[in-house]
Amino acid sequence: MFLQKLELKGFKSFVDKTTLEFNSQNKTAGTKGIAAIVGPNGSGKSNVSDAIRWVLGEQSAKLLRVKKIEDVIFAGTDKKSQLGFCQVDLYLNNEDHSIPIDYLEVVITRRLYRNGESEYLINKNKVKLLEITMLLAKANFGQKNYGIIGQGMIDFILVISPQERKEFFEEATGVKQYQIKRDQSLRKFETSKENLKQGKILLQEIEPRLKSLTRQIKKMEQKIIIEKELKNLQIQYYFHLWQEFNKKWEIENKKWEIENKKYQLIKNELEDIQKKLGVLEKESSREEIFQKLQEEYNSILEKRNFLLKKQTILNGKIDLEYKKTGQQNLIWLKNQQIDYDKQLILIEKNLLDLEKNIKDKERILKQSLDEEKNIIFEIKKIEKKIFENKNTLETKTNLNIFEISNELEKIYQLQRNFIDQINKIQSMKEIEGIKEKAQIINQKLADFIKKINSSNDEQKNGFQKEISDCQKKLTNFLKNKNDLIDKIGSFKINLEIEKEREKLMKNKKNEIKENLEKIKFEINAWTNNFSPLHSPIQKEKEKENKKIKQEIEKINQEFKKIQEKINDFNQKEQEKKKNFFILQRNFQDKQKEFNQISTLINEIKIELTKLETKEEDLAEEIKKELGENELENIKKNKLNLEIIKKIPLFNTESIISRLKHQLALIGGIDPETAKEYQETKERFDFLLKQSEDLNKTIISLEKIIIELDRVIEKQFKNAFEKINEKFKKYFKILFNGGETKLVLIKEKDEIKNTTQKITSAFEDGQPMTEITEQEKIIEEEIFLYSKNTITGVEIYATPPGKRLKNVNTLSGGEKALTSIALICAIIANNPPPFIILDEVDAALDEANSQRFIKILDDLSHKTQFIIITHNRSSMEKAEILYGVTMNDEGISKILSVELKGIKS
């Protein structure tokens, strides 16, 4: 890599865009060349050096020879106004990829505006200064290193402090990039430690809250478990209730269907009888007479109805009079008497029907029990047959008789127990156990048959058929028995229900009778006690009511007479109308039966309505407790019946109450708690993970820093030794002899003592080779200490014929030569891509200038030199010569000449 081109615009005295190209076409083979910039004092040639330093990121106004950084922008003159910004572009040839980016030419640009804004670019892409510094460090170059020696700064390395000199040598030894990395790692290390500290503080703040939320979440989880258990129990509980309601409804609905069929049948029969009666009426020869009697009968009936209606109205008015005299209770008592009379009639009628129904069911139950006895008798026959087979099998098989006897005895005992359990069955629930017993007996018989089959075929065919027949009979018995048990159980349940209804109805009848007697007693008491309080109007109404009663009685007498006439008529027409009366009686019977069935159907409808109402209430309760979906599942029977069967109903309600009580104790928990817990947990886990990562990062950074220290120490040691040797070489060339030494300084006492010994040796004129072995060991140990223990670099130089003394006592020329020797030693060991030397040879005489330029010529194959000089020898060696002039406007101009061709 080398400097290819430099462009300046608005930088200090270079107002117009100025280009300096350093890529000579006539370079000597194997060299990078020497370019010289010359010009009178004040023409602005040192501004070229300042521009290169500035574009590489220099921030010090002092090193740029201005008061403040904005002064690098052209400030204007009497004839030229100031500019608003300045820009410098540095073109580097990167064909060897010294700078680790994929560009063959790297253009570093720095732009500064007068308002203070600035920007850095690499190939027109904005970057940070640190990125430029890091790239240049990897290419072994920087704005602060020995690559740029400003005007009057040739001896700066001698006059600066040992501590500042150490930083210079860090760049000179090529460890600057590692130093940058180490500083970055150290900053990251400190930042990570601080972040870890802050993280621990946050963890300490969050942890108590997280524990509190964890306790609440555990309660919430417990609540969810209880709610789930409660829901399952409620589902099972309500499922059983729903099934029970459905069964009751199905029973009632079945009754309704049966009675409705009877109803329709009787209705059809009544219609047929009515049709036949109509035919007989048309065929009657004395129909007109009967019609007149009937009209008279109807007329009397209408009169009676009219009087009854009038009596009802009058009773209402009398009731009003009772109200006026404060006898409302008497009105209520009379109404109650009427209601109880109606209820009593209805209950007596229902009782008759219910007693008949109970008798029918008892008859059916008796038949079923008789059938059960017959089945038990068949069981005994099978038992006897099995017992007989026991002896037969003992003689017909090759098996051990004792073993067969034992097996049959076991099966026999199982069957005996099985029969006993059947006789003791009291409820439907016991049937499941009976089925399991039957399956066990079947399995025993199957195993026994399998065992018998192991004997010879002839014997096996004989008894296997008998065993198989027994098994088939037993299977048929079980099937019939199960069906019968279901039937008996159903009849028993229905019979118990009907008897319970009969009991309730009788109790209700007795209760109504008692209430009716009380009502009658109270009416008589009221009538006797309040008769003197009757008003004239009330007495008049009662008198009128009495008159109406007499008229009704008279009408009733007339009604009886007309009935007698009708009866006489009927008797006379008995022979002729015999069929008519038979039909009429049939009609009345059927009508009565029809009314009874209608009443029964109404009762069934009422019961169905009650069941439907209860079912609706249960549905609302289920909906409220479990929701719409579970209600639909219960209705559609979409539940796990195996699980349902395992839940005992007798204890479910108490368990549900207990679970609800537990939920009440837990209380309500804010739904946002789970969200807050999740957020807090995530933040806590995040901080904990970050803390762990930071710990790992800190450990990793410690390792990186230690490794970088090791690399820096090793490279610094090797490069420092080489520079020390080259320094001695070039010092002797420039001074024609003499002694010089570079020494690292440490703050530890033994290091200070070593330094003092070395200093004394030089002052006494003792050669370096005579330093004791022990002192060399101590000197070597200097390099074993890390970067943080080395505090500086000391320079010792003794020109020929003089005693060793402090470099500050050297003359200006000696300082310049010593500095040049050190810089050349550094260049020889670690050549930068290019070097800017600004009038470093100003203090040299002609002979020393010749020696200096000879060294530069030797080093020009390692690096590119750009010399700002007034020295003729330096100009002669230059392959490119730029002249800088300044016109009347205070603007610097450039003239260039390639001298290679001219020299040749």
PDB file of N, CA and C in Angstrom, residues 222-223 226-227 229-230 233-234 625 652-668:
ATOM      1  N   GLN A 222     -54.195 -23.611  41.914  1.00  0.00           N
ATOM      2  CA  GLN A 222     -55.023 -24.428  42.794  1.00  0.00           C
ATOM      3  C   GLN A 222     -56.502 -24.170  42.503  1.00  0.00           C
ATOM      4  N   LYS A 223     -56.820 -22.896  42.273  1.00  0.00           N
ATOM      5  CA  LYS A 223     -58.200 -22.535  41.970  1.00  0.00           C
ATOM      6  C   LYS A 223     -58.649 -23.184  40.664  1.00  0.00           C
ATOM      7  N   ILE A 226     -59.282 -26.853  41.329  1.00  0.00           N
ATOM      8  CA  ILE A 226     -60.550 -27.035  42.056  1.00  0.00           C
ATOM      9  C   ILE A 226     -61.729 -26.767  41.127  1.00  0.00           C
ATOM     10  N   GLU A 227     -61.614 -25.697  40.325  1.00  0.00           N
ATOM     11  CA  GLU A 227     -62.693 -25.376  39.394  1.00  0.00           C
ATOM     12  C   GLU A 227     -62.905 -26.503  38.387  1.00  0.00           C
ATOM     13  N   GLU A 229     -62.149 -29.732  38.896  1.00  0.00           N
ATOM     14  CA  GLU A 229     -62.761 -30.832  39.627  1.00  0.00           C
ATOM     15  C   GLU A 229     -64.234 -30.543  39.890  1.00  0.00           C
ATOM     16  N   LEU A 230     -64.518 -29.283  40.284  1.00  0.00           N
ATOM     17  CA  LEU A 230     -65.905 -28.885  40.540  1.00  0.00           C
ATOM     18  C   LEU A 230     -66.742 -29.013  39.273  1.00  0.00           C
ATOM     19  N   LEU A 233     -67.489 -32.653  38.565  1.00  0.00           N
ATOM     20  CA  LEU A 233     -68.519 -33.159  39.474  1.00  0.00           C
ATOM     21  C   LEU A 233     -69.888 -32.600  39.112  1.00  0.00           C
ATOM     22  N   GLN A 234     -69.923 -31.306  38.813  1.00  0.00           N
ATOM     23  CA  GLN A 234     -71.204 -30.695  38.443  1.00  0.00           C
ATOM     24  C   GLN A 234     -71.760 -31.308  37.156  1.00  0.00           C
ATOM     25  N   GLU A 625     -74.186 -22.379  35.835  1.00  0.00           N
ATOM     26  CA  GLU A 625     -73.011 -22.975  36.490  1.00  0.00           C
ATOM     27  C   GLU A 625     -71.942 -23.402  35.499  1.00  0.00           C
ATOM     28  N   THR A 652     -72.069 -36.550  46.079  1.00  0.00           N
ATOM     29  CA  THR A 652     -71.652 -35.516  45.131  1.00  0.00           C
ATOM     30  C   THR A 652     -72.006 -34.118  45.602  1.00  0.00           C
ATOM     31  N   GLU A 653     -73.211 -33.921  46.125  1.00  0.00           N
ATOM     32  CA  GLU A 653     -73.637 -32.583  46.547  1.00  0.00           C
ATOM     33  C   GLU A 653     -72.747 -32.039  47.648  1.00  0.00           C
ATOM     34  N   SER A 654     -72.363 -32.879  48.616  1.00  0.00           N
ATOM     35  CA  SER A 654     -71.500 -32.412  49.708  1.00  0.00           C
ATOM     36  C   SER A 654     -70.115 -32.059  49.184  1.00  0.00           C
ATOM     37  N   ILE A 655     -69.619 -32.850  48.223  1.00  0.00           N
ATOM     38  CA  ILE A 655     -68.302 -32.543  47.636  1.00  0.00           C
ATOM     39  C   ILE A 655     -68.365 -31.226  46.875  1.00  0.00           C
ATOM     40  N   ILE A 656     -69.450 -31.022  46.123  1.00  0.00           N
ATOM     41  CA  ILE A 656     -69.605 -29.751  45.384  1.00  0.00           C
ATOM     42  C   ILE A 656     -69.639 -28.576  46.348  1.00  0.00           C
ATOM     43  N   SER A 657     -70.358 -28.713  47.446  1.00  0.00           N
ATOM     44  CA  SER A 657     -70.414 -27.633  48.450  1.00  0.00           C
ATOM     45  C   SER A 657     -69.045 -27.378  49.045  1.00  0.00           C
ATOM     46  N   ARG A 658     -68.313 -28.468  49.318  1.00  0.00           N
ATOM     47  CA  ARG A 658     -66.963 -28.303  49.890  1.00  0.00           C
ATOM     48  C   ARG A 658     -66.033 -27.590  48.910  1.00  0.00           C
ATOM     49  N   LEU A 659     -66.086 -27.971  47.639  1.00  0.00           N
ATOM     50  CA  LEU A 659     -65.226 -27.330  46.631  1.00  0.00           C
ATOM     51  C   LEU A 659     -65.590 -25.858  46.456  1.00  0.00           C
ATOM     52  N   LYS A 660     -66.879 -25.548  46.480  1.00  0.00           N
ATOM     53  CA  LYS A 660     -67.285 -24.134  46.375  1.00  0.00           C
ATOM     54  C   LYS A 660     -66.793 -23.351  47.585  1.00  0.00           C
ATOM     55  N   HIS A 661     -66.810 -23.987  48.745  1.00  0.00           N
ATOM     56  CA  HIS A 661     -66.301 -23.326  49.947  1.00  0.00           C
ATOM     57  C   HIS A 661     -64.800 -23.065  49.819  1.00  0.00           C
ATOM     58  N   GLN A 662     -64.066 -24.039  49.275  1.00  0.00           N
ATOM     59  CA  GLN A 662     -62.631 -23.843  49.059  1.00  0.00           C
ATOM     60  C   GLN A 662     -62.377 -22.697  48.099  1.00  0.00           C
ATOM     61  N   LEU A 663     -63.178 -22.619  47.036  1.00  0.00           N
ATOM     62  CA  LEU A 663     -63.027 -21.508  46.087  1.00  0.00           C
ATOM     63  C   LEU A 663     -63.325 -20.175  46.756  1.00  0.00           C
ATOM     64  N   ALA A 664     -64.311 -20.175  47.651  1.00  0.00           N
ATOM     65  CA  ALA A 664     -64.641 -18.934  48.368  1.00  0.00           C
ATOM     66  C   ALA A 664     -63.489 -18.525  49.282  1.00  0.00           C
ATOM     67  N   LEU A 665     -62.829 -19.509  49.900  1.00  0.00           N
ATOM     68  CA  LEU A 665     -61.682 -19.196  50.763  1.00  0.00           C
ATOM     69  C   LEU A 665     -60.515 -18.637  49.955  1.00  0.00           C
ATOM     70  N   ILE A 666     -60.296 -19.226  48.774  1.00  0.00           N
ATOM     71  CA  ILE A 666     -59.221 -18.706  47.910  1.00  0.00           C
ATOM     72  C   ILE A 666     -59.542 -17.285  47.477  1.00  0.00           C
ATOM     73  N   GLY A 667     -60.826 -17.037  47.202  1.00  0.00           N
ATOM     74  CA  GLY A 667     -61.243 -15.681  46.841  1.00  0.00           C
ATOM     75  C   GLY A 667     -60.930 -15.362  45.394  1.00  0.00           C
ATOM     76  N   GLY A 668     -61.275 -14.150  45.027  1.00  0.00           N
ATOM     77  CA  GLY A 668     -61.046 -13.704  43.660  1.00  0.00           C
ATOM     78  C   GLY A 668     -59.605 -13.274  43.458  1.00  0.00           C
TER      79      GLY A 668
END
